[in-house]
PDB file of C-alpha atoms in Angstrom:
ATOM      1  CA  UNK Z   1     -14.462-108.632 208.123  1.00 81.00           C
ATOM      2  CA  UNK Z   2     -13.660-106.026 211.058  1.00 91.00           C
ATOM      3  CA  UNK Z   3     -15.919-105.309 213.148  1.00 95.00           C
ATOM      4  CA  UNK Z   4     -16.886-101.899 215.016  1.00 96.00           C
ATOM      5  CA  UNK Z   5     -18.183-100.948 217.957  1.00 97.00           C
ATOM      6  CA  UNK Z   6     -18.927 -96.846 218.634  1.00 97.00           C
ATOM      7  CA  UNK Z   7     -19.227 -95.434 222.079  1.00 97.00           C
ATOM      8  CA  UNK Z   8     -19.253 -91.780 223.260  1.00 97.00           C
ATOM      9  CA  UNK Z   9     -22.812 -90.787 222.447  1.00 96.00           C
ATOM     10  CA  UNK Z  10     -24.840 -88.678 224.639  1.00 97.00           C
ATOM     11  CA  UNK Z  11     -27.044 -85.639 225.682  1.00 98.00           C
ATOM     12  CA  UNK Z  12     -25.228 -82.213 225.564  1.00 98.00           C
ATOM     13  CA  UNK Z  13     -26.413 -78.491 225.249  1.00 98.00           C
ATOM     14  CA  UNK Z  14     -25.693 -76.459 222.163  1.00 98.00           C
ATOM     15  CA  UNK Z  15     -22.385 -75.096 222.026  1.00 98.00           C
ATOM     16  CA  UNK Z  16     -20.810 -77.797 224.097  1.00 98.00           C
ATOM     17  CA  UNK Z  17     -18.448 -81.513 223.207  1.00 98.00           C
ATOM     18  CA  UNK Z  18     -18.538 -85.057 222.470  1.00 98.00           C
ATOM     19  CA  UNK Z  19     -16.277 -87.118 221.393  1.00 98.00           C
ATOM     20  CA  UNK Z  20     -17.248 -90.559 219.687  1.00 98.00           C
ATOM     21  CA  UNK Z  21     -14.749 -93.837 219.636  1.00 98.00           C
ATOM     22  CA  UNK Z  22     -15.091 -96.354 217.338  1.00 97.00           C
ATOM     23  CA  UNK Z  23     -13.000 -99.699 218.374  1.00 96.00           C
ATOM     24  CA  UNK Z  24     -12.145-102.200 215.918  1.00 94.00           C
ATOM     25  CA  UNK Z  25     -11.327-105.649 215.965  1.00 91.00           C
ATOM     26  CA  UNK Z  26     -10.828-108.654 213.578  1.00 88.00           C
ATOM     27  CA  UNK Z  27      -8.824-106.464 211.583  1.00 84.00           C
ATOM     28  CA  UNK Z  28      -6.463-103.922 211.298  1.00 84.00           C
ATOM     29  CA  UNK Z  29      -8.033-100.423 210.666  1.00 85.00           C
ATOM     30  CA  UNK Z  30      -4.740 -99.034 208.669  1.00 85.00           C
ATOM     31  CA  UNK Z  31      -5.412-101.392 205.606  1.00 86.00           C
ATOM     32  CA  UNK Z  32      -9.520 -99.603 205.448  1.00 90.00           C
ATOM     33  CA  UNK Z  33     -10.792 -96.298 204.671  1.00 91.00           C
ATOM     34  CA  UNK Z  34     -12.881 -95.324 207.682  1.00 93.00           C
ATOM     35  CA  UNK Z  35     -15.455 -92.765 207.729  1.00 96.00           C
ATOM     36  CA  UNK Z  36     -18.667 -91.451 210.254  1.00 98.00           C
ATOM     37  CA  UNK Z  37     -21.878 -91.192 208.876  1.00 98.00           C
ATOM     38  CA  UNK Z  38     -24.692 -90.188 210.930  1.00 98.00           C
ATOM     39  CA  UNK Z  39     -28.985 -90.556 210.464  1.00 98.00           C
ATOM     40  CA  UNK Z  40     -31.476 -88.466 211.812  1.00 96.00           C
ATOM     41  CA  UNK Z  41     -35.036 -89.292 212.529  1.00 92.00           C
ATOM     42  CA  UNK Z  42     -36.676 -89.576 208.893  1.00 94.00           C
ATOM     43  CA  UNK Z  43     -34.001 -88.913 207.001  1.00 96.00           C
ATOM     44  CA  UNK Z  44     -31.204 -90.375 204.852  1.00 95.00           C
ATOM     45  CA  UNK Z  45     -27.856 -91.544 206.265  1.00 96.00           C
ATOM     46  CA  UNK Z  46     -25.478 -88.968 205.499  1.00 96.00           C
ATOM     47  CA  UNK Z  47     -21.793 -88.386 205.145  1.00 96.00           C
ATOM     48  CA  UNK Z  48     -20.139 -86.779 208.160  1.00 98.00           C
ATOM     49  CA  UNK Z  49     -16.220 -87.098 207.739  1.00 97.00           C
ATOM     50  CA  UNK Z  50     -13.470 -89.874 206.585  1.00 95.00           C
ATOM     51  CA  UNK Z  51      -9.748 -90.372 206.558  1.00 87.00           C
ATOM     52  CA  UNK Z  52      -8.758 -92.358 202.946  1.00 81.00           C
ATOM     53  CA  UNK Z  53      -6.127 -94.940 203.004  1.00 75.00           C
ATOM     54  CA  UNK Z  54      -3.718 -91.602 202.319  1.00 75.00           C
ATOM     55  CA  UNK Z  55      -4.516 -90.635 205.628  1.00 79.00           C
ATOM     56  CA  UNK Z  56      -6.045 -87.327 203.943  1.00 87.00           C
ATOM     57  CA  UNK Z  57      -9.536 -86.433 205.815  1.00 93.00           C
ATOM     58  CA  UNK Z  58     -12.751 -84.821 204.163  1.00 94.00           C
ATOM     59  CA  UNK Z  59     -15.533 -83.090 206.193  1.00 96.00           C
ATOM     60  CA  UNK Z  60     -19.126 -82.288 205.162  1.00 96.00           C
ATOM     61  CA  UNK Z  61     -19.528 -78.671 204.911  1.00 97.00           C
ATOM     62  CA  UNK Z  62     -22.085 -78.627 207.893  1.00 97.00           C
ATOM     63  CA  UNK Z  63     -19.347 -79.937 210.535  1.00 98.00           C
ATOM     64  CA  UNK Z  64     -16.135 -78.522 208.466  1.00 98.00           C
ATOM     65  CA  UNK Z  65     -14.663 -76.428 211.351  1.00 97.00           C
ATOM     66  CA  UNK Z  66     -16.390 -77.868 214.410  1.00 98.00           C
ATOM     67  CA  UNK Z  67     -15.676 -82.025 213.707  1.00 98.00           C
ATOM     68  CA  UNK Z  68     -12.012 -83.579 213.494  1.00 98.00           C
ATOM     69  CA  UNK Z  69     -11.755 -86.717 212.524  1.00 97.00           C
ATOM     70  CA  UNK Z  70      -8.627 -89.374 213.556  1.00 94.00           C
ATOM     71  CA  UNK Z  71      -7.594 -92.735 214.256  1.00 92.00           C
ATOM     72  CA  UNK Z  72      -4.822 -94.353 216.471  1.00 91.00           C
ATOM     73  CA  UNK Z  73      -3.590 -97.592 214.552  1.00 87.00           C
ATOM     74  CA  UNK Z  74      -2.033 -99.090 217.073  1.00 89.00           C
ATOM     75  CA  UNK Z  75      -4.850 -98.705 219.279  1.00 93.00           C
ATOM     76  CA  UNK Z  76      -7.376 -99.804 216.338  1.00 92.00           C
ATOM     77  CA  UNK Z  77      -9.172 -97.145 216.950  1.00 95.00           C
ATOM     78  CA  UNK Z  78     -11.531 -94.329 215.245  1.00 96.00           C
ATOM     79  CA  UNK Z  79     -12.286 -90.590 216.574  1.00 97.00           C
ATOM     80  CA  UNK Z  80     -14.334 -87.875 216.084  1.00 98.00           C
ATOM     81  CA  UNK Z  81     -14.344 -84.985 218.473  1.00 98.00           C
ATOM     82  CA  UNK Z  82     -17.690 -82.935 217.801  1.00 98.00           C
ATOM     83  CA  UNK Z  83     -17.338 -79.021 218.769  1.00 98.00           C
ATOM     84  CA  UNK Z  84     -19.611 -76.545 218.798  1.00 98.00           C
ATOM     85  CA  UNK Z  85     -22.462 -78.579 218.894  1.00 98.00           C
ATOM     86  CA  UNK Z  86     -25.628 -77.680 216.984  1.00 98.00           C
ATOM     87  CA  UNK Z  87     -29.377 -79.120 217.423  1.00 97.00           C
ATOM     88  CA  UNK Z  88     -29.304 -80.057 213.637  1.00 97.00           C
ATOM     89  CA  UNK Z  89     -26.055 -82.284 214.716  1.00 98.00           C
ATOM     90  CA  UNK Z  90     -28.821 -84.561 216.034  1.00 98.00           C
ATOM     91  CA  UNK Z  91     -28.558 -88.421 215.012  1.00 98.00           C
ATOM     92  CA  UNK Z  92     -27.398 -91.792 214.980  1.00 98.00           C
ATOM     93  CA  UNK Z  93     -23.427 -91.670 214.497  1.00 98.00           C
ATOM     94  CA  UNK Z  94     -22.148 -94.807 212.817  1.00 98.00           C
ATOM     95  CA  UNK Z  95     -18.604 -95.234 211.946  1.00 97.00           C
ATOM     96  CA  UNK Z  96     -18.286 -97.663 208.723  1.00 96.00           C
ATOM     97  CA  UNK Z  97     -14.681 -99.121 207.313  1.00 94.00           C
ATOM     98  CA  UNK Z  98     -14.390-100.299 203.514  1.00 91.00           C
ATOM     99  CA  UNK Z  99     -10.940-102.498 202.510  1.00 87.00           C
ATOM    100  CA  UNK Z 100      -8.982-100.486 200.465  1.00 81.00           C
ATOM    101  CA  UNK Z 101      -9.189 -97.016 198.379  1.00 82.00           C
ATOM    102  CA  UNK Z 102     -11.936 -95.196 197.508  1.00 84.00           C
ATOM    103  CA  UNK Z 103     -12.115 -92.379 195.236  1.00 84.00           C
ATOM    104  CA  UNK Z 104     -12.585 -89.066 196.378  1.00 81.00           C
ATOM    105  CA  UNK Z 105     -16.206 -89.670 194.567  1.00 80.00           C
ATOM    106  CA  UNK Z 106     -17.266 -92.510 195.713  1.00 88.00           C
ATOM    107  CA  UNK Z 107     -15.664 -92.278 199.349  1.00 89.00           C
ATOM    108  CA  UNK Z 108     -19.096 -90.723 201.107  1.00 90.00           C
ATOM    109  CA  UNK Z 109     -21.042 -92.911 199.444  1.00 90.00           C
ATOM    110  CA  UNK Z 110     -22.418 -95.250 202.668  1.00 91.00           C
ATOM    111  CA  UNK Z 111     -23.278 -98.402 199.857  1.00 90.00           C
ATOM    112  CA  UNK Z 112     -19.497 -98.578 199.504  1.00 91.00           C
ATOM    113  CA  UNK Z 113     -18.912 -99.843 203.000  1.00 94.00           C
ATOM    114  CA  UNK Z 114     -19.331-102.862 204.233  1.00 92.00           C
ATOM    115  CA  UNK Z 115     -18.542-103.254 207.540  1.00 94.00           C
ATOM    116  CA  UNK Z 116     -20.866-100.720 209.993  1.00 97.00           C
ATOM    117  CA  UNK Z 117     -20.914-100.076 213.952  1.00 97.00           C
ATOM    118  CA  UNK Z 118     -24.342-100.300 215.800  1.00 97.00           C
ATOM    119  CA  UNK Z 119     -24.785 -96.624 216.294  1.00 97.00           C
ATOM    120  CA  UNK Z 120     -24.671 -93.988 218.757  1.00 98.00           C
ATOM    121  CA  UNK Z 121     -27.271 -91.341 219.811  1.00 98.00           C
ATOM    122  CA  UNK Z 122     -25.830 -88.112 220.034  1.00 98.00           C
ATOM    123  CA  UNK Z 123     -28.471 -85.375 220.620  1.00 98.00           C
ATOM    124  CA  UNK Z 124     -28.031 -81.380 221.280  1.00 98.00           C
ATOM    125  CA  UNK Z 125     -30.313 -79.373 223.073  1.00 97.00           C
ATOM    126  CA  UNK Z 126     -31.271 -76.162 222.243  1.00 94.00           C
TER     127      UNK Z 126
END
């Protein structure tokens, strides 16, 4: 199972940048679909971006513009640089791999990974 570890989390005023690293190890993140989700206080996890196995990347309409999501195989590594920052952008980020493809359905569904980060607060002042 691989195992992830985010970093990059922080305070930052609307408007402004973060960007979020997710390092893997135990396994090598080209053979996994790898995706962010992020949770806000009292509310569901929720779908942020992902790059499928086809290297092809999908963005929830409330970051589509502002969030890129990448990864550097050699390095193991995940990405997501956060523009544009909004309050609402508020939460937990967790980066989650699952082995293999997932369809373009099923793909932001969190119950389809299994292998999650511990989190990192990222909040935006107004």
């Amino acid at each position: 199972q691989v195992r992830l570890v985010e970093s990059g989390g922080g305070l930052v005023q609307a408007g402004g940048s973060l960007s979020l690293t997710c390092a893997a190890s135990g396994r090598t993140l080209s053979a996994y679909t790898m995706t962010w989700f992020r949770q806000a206080p009292g509310k569901d996890r929720e779908f942020v971006a992902t790059q499928a196995l086809w290297r092809t990347t999908y963005y929830a309409d409330s970051v589509k513009g502002r969030f890129t999501i990448s990864r550097d195989n050699a390095k193991n590594t995940l990405y997501l640089q956060m523009n544009n920052l909004k309050p609402e952008d508020t939460a937990v980020y967790y980066c989650a791999a699952a082995g293999g493809a997932l369809s373009i359905v099923t793909i932001q569904a969190a119950g389809k990974y299994g292998s999650w980060g511990q989190g990192t607060q990222v909040t935006v002042s107004s």
